CSV table of N, CA and C in Angstrom, one decimal:
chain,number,residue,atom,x,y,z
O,190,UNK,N,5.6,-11.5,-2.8
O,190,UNK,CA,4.6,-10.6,-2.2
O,190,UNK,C,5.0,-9.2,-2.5
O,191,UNK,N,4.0,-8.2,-2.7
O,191,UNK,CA,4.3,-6.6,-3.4
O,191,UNK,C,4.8,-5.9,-2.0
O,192,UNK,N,5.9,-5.1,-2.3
O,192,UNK,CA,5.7,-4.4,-0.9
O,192,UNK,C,5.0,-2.9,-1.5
O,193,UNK,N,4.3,-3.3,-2.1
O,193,UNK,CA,3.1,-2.0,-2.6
O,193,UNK,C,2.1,-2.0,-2.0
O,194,UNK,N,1.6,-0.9,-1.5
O,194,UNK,CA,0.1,-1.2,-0.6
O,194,UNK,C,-0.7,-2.5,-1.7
O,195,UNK,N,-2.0,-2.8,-1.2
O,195,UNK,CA,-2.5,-3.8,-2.0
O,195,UNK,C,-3.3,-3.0,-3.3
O,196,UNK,N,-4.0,-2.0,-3.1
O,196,UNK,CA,-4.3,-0.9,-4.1
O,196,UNK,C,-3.7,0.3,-4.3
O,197,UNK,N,-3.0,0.7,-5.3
O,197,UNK,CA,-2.5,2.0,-5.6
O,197,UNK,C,-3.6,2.5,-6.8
O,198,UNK,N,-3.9,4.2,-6.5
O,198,UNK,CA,-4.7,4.7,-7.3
O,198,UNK,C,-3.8,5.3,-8.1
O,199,UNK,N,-3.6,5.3,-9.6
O,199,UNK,CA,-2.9,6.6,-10.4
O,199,UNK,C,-3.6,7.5,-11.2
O,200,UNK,N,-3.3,8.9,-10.5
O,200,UNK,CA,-3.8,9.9,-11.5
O,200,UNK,C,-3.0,10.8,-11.7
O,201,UNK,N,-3.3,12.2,-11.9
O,201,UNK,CA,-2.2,12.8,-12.8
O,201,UNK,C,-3.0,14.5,-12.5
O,202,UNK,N,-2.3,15.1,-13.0
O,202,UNK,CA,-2.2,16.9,-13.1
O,202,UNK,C,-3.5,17.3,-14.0
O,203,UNK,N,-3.7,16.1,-14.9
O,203,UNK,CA,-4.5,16.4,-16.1
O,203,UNK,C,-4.2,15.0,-17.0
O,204,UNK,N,-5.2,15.5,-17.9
O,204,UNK,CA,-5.3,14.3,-19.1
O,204,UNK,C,-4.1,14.5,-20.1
O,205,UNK,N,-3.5,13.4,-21.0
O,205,UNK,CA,-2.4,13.4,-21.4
O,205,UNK,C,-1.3,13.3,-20.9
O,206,UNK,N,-0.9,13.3,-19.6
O,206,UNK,CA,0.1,13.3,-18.7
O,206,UNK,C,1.1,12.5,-18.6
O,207,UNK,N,0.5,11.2,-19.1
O,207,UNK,CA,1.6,9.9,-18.9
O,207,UNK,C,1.1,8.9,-18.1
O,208,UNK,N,-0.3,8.9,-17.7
O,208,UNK,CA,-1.2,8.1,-16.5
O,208,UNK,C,-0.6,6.9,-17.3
O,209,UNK,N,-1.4,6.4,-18.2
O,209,UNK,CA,-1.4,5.3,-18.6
O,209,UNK,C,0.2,3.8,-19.0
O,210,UNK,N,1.1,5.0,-19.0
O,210,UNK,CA,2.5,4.8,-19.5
O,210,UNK,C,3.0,4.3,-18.2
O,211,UNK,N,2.7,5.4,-17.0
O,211,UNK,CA,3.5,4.8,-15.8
O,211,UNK,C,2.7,3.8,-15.1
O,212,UNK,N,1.2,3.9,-15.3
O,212,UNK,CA,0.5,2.5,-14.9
O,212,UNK,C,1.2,1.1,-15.6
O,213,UNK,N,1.4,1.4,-16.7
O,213,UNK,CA,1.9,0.0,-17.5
O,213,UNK,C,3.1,0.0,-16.8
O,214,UNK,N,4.4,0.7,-16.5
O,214,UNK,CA,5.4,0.8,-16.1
O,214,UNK,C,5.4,-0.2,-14.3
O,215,UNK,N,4.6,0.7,-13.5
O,215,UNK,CA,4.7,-0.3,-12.5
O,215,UNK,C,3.7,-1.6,-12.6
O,216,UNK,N,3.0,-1.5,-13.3
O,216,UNK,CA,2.6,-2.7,-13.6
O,216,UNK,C,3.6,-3.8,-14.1
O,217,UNK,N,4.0,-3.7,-15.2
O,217,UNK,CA,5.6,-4.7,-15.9
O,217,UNK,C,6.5,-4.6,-14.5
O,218,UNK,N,6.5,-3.6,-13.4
O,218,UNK,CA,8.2,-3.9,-12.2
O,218,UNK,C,7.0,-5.2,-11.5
O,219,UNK,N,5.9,-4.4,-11.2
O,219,UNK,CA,5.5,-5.7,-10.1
O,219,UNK,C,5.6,-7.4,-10.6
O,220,UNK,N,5.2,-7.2,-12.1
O,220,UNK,CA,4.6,-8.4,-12.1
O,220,UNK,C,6.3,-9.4,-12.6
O,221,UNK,N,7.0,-8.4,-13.3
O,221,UNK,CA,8.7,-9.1,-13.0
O,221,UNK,C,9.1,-9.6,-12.1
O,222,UNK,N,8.5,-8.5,-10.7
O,222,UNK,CA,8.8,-9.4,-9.2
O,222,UNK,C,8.1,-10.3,-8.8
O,223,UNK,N,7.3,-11.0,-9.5
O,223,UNK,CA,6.4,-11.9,-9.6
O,223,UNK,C,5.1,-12.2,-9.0
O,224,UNK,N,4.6,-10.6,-8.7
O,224,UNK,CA,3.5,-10.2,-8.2
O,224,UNK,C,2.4,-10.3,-8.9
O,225,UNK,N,1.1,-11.0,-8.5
O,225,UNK,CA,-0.1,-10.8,-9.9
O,225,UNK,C,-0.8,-9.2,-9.5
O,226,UNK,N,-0.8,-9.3,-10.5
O,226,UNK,CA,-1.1,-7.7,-11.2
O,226,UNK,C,-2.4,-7.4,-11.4
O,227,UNK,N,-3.4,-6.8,-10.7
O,227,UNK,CA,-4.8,-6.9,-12.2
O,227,UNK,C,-5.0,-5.2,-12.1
O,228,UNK,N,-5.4,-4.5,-13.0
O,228,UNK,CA,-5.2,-3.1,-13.7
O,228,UNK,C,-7.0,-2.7,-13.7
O,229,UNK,N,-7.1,-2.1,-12.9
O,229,UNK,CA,-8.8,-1.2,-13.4
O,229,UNK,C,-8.3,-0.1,-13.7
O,230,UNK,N,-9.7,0.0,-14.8
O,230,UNK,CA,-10.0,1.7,-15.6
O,230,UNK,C,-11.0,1.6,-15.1
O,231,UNK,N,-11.4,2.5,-13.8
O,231,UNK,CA,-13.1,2.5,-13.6
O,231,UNK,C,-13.6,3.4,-15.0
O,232,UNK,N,-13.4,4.4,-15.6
O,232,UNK,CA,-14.0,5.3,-16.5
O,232,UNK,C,-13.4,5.2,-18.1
O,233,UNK,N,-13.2,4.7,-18.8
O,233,UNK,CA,-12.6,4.9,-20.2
O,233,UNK,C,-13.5,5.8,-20.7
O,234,UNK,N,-13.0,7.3,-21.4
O,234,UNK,CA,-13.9,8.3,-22.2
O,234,UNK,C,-12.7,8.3,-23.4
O,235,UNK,N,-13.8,8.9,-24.2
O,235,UNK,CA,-13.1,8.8,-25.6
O,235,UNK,C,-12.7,8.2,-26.6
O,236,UNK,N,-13.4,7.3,-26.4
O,236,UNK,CA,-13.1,5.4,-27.2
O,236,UNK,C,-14.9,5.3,-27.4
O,237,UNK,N,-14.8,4.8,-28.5
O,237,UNK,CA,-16.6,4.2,-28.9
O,237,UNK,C,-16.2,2.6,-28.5
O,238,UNK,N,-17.4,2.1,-28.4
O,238,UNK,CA,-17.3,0.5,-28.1
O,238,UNK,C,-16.4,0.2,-29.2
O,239,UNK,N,-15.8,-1.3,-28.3
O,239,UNK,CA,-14.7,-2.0,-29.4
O,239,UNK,C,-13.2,-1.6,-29.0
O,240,UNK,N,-13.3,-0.4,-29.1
O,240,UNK,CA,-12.1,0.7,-29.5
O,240,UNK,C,-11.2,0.1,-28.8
O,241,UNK,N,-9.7,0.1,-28.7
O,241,UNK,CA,-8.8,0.1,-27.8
O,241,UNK,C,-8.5,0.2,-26.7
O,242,UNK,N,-8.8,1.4,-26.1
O,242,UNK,CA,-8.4,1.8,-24.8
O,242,UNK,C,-7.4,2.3,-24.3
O,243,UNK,N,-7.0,2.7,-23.0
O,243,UNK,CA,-6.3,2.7,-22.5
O,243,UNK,C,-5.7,1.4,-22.0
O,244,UNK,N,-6.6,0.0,-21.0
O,244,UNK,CA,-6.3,-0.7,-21.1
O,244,UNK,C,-5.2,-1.9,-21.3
O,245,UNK,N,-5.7,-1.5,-23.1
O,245,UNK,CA,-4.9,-2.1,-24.3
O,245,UNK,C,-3.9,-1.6,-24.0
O,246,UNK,N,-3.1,-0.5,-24.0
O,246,UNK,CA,-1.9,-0.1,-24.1
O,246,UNK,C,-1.3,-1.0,-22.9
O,247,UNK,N,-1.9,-0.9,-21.7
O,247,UNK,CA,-1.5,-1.4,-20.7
O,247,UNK,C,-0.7,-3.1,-20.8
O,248,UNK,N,-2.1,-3.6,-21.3
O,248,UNK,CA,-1.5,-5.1,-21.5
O,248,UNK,C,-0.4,-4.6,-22.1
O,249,UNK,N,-0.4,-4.2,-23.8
O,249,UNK,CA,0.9,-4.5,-24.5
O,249,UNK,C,2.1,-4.1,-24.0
O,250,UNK,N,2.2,-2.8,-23.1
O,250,UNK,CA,3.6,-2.7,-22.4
O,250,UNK,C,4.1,-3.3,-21.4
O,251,UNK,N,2.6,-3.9,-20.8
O,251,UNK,CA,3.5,-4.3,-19.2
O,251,UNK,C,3.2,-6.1,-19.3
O,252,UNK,N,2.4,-6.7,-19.9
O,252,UNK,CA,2.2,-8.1,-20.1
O,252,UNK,C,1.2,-8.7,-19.5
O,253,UNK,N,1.1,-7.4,-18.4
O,253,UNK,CA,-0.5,-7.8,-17.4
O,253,UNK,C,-1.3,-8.3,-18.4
O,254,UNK,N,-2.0,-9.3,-18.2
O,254,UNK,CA,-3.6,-9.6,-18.8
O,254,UNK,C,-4.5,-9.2,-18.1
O,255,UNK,N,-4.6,-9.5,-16.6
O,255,UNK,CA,-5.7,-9.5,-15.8
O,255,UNK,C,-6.3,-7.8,-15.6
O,256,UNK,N,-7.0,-7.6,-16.5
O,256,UNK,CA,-7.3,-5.7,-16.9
O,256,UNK,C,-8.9,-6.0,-16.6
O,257,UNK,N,-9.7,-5.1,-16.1
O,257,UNK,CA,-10.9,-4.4,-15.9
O,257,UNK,C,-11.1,-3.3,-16.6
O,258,UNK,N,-11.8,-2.4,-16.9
O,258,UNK,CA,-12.9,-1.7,-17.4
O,258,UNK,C,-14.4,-1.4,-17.1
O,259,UNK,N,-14.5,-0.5,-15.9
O,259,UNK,CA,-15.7,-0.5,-15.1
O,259,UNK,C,-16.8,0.3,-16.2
O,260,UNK,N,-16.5,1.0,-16.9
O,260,UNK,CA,-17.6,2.1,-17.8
O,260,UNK,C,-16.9,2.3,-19.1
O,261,UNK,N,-17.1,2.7,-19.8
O,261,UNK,CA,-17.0,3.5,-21.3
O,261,UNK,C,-17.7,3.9,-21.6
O,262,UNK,N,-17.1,5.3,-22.2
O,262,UNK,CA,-18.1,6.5,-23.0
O,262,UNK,C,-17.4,7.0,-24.0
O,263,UNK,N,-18.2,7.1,-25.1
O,263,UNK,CA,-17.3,7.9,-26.4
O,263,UNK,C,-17.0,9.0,-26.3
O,264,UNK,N,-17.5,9.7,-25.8
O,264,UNK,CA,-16.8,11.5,-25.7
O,264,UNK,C,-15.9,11.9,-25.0
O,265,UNK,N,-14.5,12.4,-25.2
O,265,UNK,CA,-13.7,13.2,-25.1
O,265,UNK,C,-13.5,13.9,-23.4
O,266,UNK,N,-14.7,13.2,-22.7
O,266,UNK,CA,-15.0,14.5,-21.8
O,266,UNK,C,-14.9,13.9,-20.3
O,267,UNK,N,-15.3,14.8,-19.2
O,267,UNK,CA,-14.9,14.0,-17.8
O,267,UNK,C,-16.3,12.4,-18.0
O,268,UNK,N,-15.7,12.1,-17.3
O,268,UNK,CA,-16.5,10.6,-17.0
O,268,UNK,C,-17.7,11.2,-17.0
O,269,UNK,N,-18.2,12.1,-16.3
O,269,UNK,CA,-19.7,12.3,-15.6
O,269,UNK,C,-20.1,12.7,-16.9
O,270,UNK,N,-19.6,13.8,-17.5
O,270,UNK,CA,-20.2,14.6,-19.0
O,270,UNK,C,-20.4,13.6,-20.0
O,271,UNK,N,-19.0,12.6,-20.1
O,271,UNK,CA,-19.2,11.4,-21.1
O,271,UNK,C,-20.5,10.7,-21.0
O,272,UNK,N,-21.1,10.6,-19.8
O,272,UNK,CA,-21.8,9.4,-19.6
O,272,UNK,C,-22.9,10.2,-19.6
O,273,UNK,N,-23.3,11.4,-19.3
O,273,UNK,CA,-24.3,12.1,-19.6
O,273,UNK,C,-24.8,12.5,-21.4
O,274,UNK,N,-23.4,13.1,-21.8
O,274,UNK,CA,-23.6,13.0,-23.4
O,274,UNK,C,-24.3,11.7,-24.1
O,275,UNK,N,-23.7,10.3,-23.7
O,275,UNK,CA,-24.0,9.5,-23.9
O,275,UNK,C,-25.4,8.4,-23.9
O,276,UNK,N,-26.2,9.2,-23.0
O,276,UNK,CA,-27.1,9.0,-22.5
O,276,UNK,C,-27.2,7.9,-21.4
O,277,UNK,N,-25.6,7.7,-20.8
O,277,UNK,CA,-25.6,6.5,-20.2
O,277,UNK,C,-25.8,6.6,-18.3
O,278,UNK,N,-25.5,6.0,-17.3
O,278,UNK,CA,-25.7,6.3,-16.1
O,278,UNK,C,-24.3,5.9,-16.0
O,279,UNK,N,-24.1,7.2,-15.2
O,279,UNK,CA,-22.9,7.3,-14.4
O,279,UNK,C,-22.1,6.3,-14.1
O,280,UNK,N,-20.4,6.2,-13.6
O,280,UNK,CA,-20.1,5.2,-12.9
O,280,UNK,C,-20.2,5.2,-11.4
O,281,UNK,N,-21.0,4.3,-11.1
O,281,UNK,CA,-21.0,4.4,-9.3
O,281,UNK,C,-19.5,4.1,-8.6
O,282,UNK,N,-19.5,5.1,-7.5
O,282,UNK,CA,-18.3,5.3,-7.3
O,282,UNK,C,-18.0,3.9,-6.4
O,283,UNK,N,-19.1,4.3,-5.9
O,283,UNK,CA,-19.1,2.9,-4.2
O,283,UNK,C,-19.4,1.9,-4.7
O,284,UNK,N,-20.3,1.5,-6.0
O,284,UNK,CA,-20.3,-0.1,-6.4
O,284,UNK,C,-18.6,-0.1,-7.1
O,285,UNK,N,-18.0,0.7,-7.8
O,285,UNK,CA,-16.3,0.4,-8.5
O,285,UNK,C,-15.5,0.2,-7.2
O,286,UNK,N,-15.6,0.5,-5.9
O,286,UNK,CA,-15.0,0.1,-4.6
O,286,UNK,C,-15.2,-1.1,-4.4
O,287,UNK,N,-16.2,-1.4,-4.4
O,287,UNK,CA,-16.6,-2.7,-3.9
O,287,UNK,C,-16.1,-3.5,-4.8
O,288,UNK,N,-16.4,-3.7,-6.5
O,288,UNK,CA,-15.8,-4.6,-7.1
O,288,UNK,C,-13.8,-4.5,-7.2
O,289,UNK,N,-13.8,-3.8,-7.0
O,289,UNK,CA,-12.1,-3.5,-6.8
O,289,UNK,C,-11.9,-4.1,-5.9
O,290,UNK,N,-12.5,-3.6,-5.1
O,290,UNK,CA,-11.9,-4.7,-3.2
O,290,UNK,C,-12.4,-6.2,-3.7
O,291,UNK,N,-12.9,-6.4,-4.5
O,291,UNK,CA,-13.0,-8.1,-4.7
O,291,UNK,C,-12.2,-8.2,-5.4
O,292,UNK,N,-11.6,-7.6,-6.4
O,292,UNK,CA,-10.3,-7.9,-7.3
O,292,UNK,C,-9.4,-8.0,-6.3
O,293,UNK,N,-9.0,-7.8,-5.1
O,293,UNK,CA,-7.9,-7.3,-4.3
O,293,UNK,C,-7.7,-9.4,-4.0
O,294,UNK,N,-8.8,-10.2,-3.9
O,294,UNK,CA,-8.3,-11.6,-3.7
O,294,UNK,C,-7.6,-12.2,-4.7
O,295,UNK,N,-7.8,-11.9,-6.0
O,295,UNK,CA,-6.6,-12.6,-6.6
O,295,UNK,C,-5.5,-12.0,-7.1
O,296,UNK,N,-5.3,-10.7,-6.4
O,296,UNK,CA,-4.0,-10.1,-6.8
O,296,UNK,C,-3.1,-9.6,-5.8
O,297,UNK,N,-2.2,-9.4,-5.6
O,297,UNK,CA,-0.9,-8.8,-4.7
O,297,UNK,C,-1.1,-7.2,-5.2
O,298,UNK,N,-1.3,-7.1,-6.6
O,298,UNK,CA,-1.6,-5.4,-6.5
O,298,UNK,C,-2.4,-5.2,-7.4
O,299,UNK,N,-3.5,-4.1,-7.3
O,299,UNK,CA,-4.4,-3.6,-8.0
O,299,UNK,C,-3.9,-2.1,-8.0
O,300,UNK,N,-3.6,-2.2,-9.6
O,300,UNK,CA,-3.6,-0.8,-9.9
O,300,UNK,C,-4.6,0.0,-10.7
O,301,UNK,N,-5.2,1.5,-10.2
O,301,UNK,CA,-6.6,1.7,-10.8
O,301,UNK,C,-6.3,3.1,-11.3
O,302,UNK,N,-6.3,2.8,-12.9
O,302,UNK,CA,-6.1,4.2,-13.1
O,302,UNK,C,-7.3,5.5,-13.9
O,303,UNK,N,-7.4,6.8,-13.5
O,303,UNK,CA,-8.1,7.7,-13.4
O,303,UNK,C,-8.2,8.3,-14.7
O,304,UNK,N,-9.2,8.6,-15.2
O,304,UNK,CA,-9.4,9.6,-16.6
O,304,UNK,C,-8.9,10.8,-15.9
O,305,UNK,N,-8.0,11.8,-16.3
O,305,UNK,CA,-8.0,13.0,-16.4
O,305,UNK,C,-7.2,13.3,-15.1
O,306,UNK,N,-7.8,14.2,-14.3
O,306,UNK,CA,-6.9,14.4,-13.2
O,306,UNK,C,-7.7,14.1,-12.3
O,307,UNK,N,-6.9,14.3,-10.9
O,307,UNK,CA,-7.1,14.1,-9.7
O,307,UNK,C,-8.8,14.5,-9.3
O,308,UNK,N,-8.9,15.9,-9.8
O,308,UNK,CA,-10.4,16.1,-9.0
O,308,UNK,C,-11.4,15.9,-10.5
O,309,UNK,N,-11.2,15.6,-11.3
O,309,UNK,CA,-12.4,15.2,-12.5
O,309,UNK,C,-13.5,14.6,-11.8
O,310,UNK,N,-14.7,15.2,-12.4
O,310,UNK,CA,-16.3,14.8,-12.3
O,310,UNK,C,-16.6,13.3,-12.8
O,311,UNK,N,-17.2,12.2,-11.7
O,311,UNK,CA,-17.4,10.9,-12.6
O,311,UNK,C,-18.6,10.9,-12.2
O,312,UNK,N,-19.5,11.8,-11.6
O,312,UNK,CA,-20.4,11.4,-10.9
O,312,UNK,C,-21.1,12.8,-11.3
O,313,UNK,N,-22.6,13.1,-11.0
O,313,UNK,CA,-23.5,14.4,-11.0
O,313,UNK,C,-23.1,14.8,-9.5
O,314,UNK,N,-23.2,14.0,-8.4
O,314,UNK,CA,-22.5,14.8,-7.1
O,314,UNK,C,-21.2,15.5,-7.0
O,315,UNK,N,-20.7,15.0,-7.8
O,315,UNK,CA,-19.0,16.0,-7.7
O,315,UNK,C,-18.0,14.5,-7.4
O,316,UNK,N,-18.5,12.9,-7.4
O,316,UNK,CA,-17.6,12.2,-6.7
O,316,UNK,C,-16.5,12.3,-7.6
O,317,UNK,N,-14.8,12.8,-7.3
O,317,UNK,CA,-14.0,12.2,-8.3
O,317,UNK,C,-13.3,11.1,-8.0
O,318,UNK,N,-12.0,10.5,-8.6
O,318,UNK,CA,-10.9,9.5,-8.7
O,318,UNK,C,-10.2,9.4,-6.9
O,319,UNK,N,-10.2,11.0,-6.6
O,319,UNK,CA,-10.1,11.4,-4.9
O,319,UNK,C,-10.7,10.5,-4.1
O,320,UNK,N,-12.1,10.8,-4.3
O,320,UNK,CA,-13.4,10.0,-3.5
O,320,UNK,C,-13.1,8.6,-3.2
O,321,UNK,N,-12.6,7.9,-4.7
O,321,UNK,CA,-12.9,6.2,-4.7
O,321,UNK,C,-11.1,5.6,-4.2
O,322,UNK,N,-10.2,6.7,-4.5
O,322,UNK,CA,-9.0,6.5,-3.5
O,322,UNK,C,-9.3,6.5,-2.2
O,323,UNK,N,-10.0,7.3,-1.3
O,323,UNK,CA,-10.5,7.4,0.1
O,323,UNK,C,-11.2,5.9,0.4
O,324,UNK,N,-12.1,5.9,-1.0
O,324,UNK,CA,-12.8,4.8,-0.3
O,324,UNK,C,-11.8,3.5,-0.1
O,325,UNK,N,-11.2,3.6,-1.1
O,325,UNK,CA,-10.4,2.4,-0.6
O,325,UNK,C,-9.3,2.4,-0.2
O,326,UNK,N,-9.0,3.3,0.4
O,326,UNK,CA,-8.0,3.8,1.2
O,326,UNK,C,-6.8,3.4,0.9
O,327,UNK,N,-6.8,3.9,-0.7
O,327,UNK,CA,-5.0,3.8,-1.3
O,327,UNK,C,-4.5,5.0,-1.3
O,328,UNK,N,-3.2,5.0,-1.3
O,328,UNK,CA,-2.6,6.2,-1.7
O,328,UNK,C,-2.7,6.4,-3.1
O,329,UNK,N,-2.6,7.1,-3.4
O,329,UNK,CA,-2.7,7.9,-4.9
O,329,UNK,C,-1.3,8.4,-5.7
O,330,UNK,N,-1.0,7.8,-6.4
O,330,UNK,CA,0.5,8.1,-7.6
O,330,UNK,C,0.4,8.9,-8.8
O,331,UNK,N,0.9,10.9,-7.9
O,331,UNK,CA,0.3,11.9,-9.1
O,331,UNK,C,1.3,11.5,-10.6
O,332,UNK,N,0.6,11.5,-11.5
O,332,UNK,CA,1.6,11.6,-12.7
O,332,UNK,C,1.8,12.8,-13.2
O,333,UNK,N,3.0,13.5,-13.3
O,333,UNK,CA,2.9,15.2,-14.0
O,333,UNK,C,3.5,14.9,-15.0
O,334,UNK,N,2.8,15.8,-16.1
O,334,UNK,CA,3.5,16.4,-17.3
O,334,UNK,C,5.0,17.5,-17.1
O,335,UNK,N,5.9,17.1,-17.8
O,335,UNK,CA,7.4,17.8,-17.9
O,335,UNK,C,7.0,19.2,-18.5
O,336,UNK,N,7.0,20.3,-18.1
O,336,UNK,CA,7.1,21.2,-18.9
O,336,UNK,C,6.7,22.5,-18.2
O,337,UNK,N,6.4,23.6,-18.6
O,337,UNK,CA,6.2,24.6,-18.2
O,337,UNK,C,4.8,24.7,-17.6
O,338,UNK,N,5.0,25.5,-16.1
O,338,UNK,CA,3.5,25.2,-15.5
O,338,UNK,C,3.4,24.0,-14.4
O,339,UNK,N,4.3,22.8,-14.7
O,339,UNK,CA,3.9,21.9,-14.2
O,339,UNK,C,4.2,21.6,-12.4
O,340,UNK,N,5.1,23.0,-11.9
O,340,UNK,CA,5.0,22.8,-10.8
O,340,UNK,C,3.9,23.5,-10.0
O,341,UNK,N,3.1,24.3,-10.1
O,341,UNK,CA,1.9,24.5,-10.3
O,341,UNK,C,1.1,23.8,-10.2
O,342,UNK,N,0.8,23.3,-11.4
O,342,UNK,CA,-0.4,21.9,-11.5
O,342,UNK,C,-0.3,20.9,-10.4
O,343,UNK,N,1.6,20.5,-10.1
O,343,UNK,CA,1.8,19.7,-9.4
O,343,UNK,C,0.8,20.1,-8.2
O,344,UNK,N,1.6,21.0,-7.5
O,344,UNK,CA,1.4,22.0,-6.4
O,344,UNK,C,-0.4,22.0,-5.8
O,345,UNK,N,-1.1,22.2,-6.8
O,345,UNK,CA,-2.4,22.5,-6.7
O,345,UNK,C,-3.1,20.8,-6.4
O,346,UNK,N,-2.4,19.6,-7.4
O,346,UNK,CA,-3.2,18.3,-7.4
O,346,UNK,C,-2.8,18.0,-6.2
O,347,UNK,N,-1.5,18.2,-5.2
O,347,UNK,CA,-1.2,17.6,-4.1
O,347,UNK,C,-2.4,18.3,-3.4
């Protein structure tokens, strides 16, 4: 049994940060302790259909299979702009809660991680990665970039 809340959200200072590296990282400690694991991306941008993902990386580091993928959009950009560029409809914040809280029955931990940072646009209201942490009332695991600035960034995402 995880002694990790049952959802942990990971996001970060910004995009590039290491989200993805340290999601696979506690992903591989839980599931070593022999906790089932399952991994949502509500938003993948920047990937055309097919593509890899973030995801992907995840299985290959940590061994998790059990991975989701709520949306994909090809552009570079916050969820909301991706999906707008794309001509597609948003990701609903409150239907990705709901299916996550159903992922929560066959796993000990759901880990859900965020395009970009903490307050990124996924939504035309302003909802971000914040919002769907509240909704499901996980705590949130900032990932910062090493380097100059980053106590700052820190500073500001707390």
């Amino acid at each position: 049994m995880s002694l990790l809340p049952p959802v942990v959200v990971v996001s970060g200072t910004g995009t590039e940060v290491g989200k993805t590296v340290v999601t696979a990282a506690v992903a591989a400690l839980a599931r070593a302790r022999g906790d089932r694991v399952t991994v949502v991306k509500p938003a993948q941008t920047g990937e055309p259909p097919g593509g890899a993902g973030d995801l992907e990386t995840v299985r290959r580091l940590s061994g998790v299979s059990s991975v989701r993928e709520l949306a994909r959009f090809p552009d570079p950009l916050s969820p909301e702009a991706a999906a707008r560029a794309a001509g597609l409809p948003p990701l609903d914040l409150a239907a990705a809660a709901v299916e996550i809280k159903q992922l929560q029955a066959g796993a000990d931990l759901v880990l859900v991680e965020g395009a970009g940072g903490l307050l990124v646009r996924y939504d035309p209201a302003g909802g971000t990665i914040a919002d769907l942490a509240a909704m499901l009332d996980a705590p949130v695991l900032v990932v910062v970039a090493a380097g100059l600035g980053t106590l700052n960034h820190t500073a500001l995402t707390l």
